[in-house]
XYZ file of C-alpha atoms in Angstrom:
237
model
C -0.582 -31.262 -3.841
C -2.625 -30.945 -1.045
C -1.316 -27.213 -0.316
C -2.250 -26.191 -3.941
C -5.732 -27.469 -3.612
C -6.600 -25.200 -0.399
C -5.393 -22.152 -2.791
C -7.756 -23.602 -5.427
C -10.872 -23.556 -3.168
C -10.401 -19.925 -2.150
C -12.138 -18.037 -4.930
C -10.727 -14.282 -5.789
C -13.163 -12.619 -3.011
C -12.049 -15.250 0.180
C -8.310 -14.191 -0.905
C -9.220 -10.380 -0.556
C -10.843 -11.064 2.786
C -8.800 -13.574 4.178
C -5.334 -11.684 2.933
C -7.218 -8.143 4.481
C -7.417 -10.246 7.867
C -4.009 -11.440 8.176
C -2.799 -7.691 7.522
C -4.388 -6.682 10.366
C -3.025 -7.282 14.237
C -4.109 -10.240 15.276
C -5.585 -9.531 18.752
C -8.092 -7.401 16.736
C -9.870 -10.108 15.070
C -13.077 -10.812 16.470
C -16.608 -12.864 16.040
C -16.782 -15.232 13.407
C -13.619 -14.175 11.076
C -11.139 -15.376 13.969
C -11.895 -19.165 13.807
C -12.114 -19.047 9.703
C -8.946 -17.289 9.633
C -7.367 -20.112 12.122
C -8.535 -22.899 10.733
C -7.392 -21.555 7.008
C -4.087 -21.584 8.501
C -3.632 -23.982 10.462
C -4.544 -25.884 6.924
C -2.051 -24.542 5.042
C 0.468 -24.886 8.051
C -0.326 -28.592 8.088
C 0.012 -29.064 4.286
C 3.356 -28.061 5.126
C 5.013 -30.542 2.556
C 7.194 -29.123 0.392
C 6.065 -27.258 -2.755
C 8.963 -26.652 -5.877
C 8.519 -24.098 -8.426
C 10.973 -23.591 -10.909
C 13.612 -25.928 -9.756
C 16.562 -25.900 -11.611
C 20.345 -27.690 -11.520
C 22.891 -24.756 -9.957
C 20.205 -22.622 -7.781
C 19.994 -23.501 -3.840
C 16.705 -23.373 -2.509
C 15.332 -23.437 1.749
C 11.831 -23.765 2.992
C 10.121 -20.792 3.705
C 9.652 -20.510 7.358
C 6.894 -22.794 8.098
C 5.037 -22.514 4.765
C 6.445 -25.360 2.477
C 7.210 -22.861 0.124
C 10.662 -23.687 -1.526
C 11.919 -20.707 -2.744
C 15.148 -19.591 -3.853
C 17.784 -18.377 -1.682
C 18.529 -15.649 -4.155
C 15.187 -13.816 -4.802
C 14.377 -11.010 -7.029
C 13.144 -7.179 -5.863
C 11.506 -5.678 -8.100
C 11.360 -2.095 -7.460
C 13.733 -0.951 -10.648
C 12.152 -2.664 -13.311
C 9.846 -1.100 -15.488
C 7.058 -2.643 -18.574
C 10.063 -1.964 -21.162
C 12.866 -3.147 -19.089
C 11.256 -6.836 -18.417
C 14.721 -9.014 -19.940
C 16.064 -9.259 -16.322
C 12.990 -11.006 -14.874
C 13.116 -13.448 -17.549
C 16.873 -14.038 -17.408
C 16.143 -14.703 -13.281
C 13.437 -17.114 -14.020
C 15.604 -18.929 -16.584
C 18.191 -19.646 -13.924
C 16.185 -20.939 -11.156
C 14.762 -18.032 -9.619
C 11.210 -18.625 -8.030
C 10.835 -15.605 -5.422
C 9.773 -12.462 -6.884
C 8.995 -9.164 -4.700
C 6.984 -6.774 -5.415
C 4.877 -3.949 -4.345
C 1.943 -0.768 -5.275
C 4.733 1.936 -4.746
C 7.200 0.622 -6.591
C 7.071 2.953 -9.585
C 3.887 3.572 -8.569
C 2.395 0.200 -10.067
C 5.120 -0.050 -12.819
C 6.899 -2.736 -11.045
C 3.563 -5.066 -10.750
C 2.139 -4.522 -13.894
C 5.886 -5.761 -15.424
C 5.776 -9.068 -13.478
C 2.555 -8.887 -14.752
C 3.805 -9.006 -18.635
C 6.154 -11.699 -17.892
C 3.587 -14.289 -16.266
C 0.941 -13.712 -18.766
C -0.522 -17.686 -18.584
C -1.316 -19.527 -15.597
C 1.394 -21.703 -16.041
C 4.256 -19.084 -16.050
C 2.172 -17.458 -13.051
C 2.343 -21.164 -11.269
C 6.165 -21.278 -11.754
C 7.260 -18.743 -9.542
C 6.089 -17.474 -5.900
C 5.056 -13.538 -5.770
C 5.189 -11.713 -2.659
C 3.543 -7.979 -2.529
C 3.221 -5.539 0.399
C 0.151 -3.308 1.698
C 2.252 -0.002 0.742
C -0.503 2.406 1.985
C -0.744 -0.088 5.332
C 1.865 2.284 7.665
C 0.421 5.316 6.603
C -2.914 4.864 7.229
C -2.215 3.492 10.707
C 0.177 5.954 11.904
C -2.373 8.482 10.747
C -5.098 7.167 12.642
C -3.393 6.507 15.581
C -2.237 10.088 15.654
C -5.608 11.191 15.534
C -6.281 9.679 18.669
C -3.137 10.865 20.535
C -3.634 14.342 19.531
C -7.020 13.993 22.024
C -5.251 12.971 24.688
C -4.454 14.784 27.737
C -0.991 15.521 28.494
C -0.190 13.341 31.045
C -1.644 10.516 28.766
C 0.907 11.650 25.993
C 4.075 11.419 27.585
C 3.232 7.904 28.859
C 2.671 7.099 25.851
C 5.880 8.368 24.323
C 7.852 7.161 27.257
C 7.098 3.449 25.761
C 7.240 4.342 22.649
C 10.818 5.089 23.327
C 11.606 1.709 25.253
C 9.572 0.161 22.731
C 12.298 1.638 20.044
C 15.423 0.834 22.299
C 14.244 -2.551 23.052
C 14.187 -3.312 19.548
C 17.724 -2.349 19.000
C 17.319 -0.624 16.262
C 20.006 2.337 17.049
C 22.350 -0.531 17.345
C 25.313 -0.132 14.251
C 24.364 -2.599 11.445
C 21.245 -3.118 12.638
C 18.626 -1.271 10.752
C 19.573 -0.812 6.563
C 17.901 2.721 5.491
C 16.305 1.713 2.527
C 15.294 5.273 1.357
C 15.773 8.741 2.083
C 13.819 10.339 5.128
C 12.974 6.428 6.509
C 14.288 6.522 9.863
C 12.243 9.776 10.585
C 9.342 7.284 9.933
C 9.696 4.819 12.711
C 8.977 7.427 14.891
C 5.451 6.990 14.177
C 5.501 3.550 14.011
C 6.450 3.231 17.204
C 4.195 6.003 18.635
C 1.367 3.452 17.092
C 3.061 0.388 18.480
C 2.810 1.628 21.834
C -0.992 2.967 21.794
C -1.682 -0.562 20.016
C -2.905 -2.754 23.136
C -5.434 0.026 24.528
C -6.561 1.931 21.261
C -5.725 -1.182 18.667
C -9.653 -1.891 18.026
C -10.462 1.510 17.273
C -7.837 1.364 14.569
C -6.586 -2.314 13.653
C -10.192 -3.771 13.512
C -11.871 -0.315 11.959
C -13.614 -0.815 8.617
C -11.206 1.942 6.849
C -8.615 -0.557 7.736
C -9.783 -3.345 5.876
C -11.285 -1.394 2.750
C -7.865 -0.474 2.690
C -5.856 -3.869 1.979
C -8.692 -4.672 0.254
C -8.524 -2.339 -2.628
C -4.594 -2.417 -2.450
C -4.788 -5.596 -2.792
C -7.780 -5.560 -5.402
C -5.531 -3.137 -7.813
C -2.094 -5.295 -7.728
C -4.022 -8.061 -8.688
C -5.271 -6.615 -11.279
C -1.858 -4.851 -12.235
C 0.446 -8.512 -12.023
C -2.772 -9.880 -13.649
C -3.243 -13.023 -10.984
C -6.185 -13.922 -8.415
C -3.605 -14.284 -5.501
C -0.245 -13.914 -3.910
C 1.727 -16.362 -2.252
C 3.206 -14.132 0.615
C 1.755 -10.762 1.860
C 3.494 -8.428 4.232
C-alpha cells in the first residue's frame, strides 16, 4: 500500500526529525524543514486509502480523522499494565483490537517496554497501530515560557494573564462535563498552559522553534523506541 511505502522510505533518523517537527507549533517552523515537513504530509494525507490492521469478525472499526488509519473504536490505554501483567494486551489483540496508547510516564517506561514484549517481530508490530505522547513536552514549555514572563514588566504581565484567562474561558473548559481530571493536581496545571498559550504568538520562536525543544522530542522519542522496541509510531501527540 502506497501509505506503507512512504513509512518504509523514512529511515529511523527522518522519523526522529520529522516526528520532533510536528511536535512543535507549527507557525515556528522555518527555512528548509517547513516545505519537507508539508510535502511529507500532504503524502501521507493523499495516500489516504484505507489501511486494516488486525481486522477481525465482531470489532467495529472508523477511519482515523484524515489518516486512513482504521483503527478500532475500542482502543487500549496502557498506563496500568506492567512487563509481568502483559495477558490483557494479548487478549485485546486477539479480539480485534488495533489501537494501542501509550506513553514515557506511564510507569515510568513500564507501560512501553510491555507493548514492547508483546510485539516482539515485525509482524506482530505491523498488526496493530501505537500511539505515544511527548510526556516531558508541557513541562518543558511551560517552564520556558515562564522564564520569559518572569522578565517582564508589570504592565506586560497582566496583559498577558488577562488573555490567558479569556483564552481559558473561551475554551470552555469550566463548563460541567467538559474537562475529565485525569489525575490528581491536573487542573492546577492548565494554568500554565494557558499562561504559555497566550505568550505563544509574540515569544513562540524563542521557545517552540529553540533547539532545547527539539533535543527534547527527540530523545523522548529516541528512548520509547527503544523501550516498545520499534523504529516508529503511527500517531504522536
Amino acid at each position: 500500500m502506497e501509505k506503507r511505502k512512504i513509512k518504509k522510505e523514512i529511515g529511523r533518523r527522518e522519523f526522529l526529525q520529522m516526528g520532533s517537527l510536528a511536535a512543535l507549533s507549527v507557525p515556528f517552523i522555518t527555512g528548509h524543514e517547513a516545505p519537507v515537513l508539508h510535502n511529507l504530509a500532504q503524502q501521507s494525507l493523499k495516500s489516504n486509502a484505507p489501511e486494516w490492521r488486525n481486522r477481525q469478525e465482531g470489532m467495529a472499526y472508523r477511519q482515523l480523522g484524515r489518516t486512513g488509519l482504521m483503527v478500532s473504536e475500542l482502543g487500549f490505554g496502557t498506563e496500568r499494565i506492567t512487563p509481568v501483567n502483559i495477558r490483557p494486551l494479548e487478549v485485546a489483540i486477539d479480539r480485534g483490537i488495533n489501537y494501542f496508547d501509550t506513553a514515557p510516564q506511564y510507569g515510568r517506561g513500564a507501560a512501553e517496554t510491555s507493548l514492547g514484549k508483546v510485539l516482539n517481530t515485525s509482524s506482530k508490530r505491523d498488526k496493530v497501530f501505537v500511539a505515544t505522547k511527548i510526556s516531558p513536552f508541557p513541562g518543558l514549555r511551560n517552564r520556558l515560557y515562564r522564564e520569559i514572563f518572569d522578565t517582564l514588566p508589570a504592565t506586560k504581565k497582566e496583559a498577558i494573564q488577562n488573555r490567558a484567562i479569556q483564552l481559558r474561558k473561551d475554551c470552555g473548559i469550566e463548563n460541567p462535563g467538559y474537562f475529565m481530571v485525569y489525575w490528581p493536581g491536573q487542573p492546577r496545571q492548565l494554568d500554565g498552559v494557558f499562561l504559555s498559550d497566550a505568550m505563544m504568538e509574540e515569544y513562540g520562536e524563542r521557545v517552540e522553534g529553540s533547539q532545547e525543544f527539539k533535543k527534547l522530542i527527540i530523545s523522548t522519542l529516541e528512548e520509547s523506541m527503544k523501550r516498545v522496541g520499534t523504529d516508529y509510531f503511527d500517531v504522536m501527540h
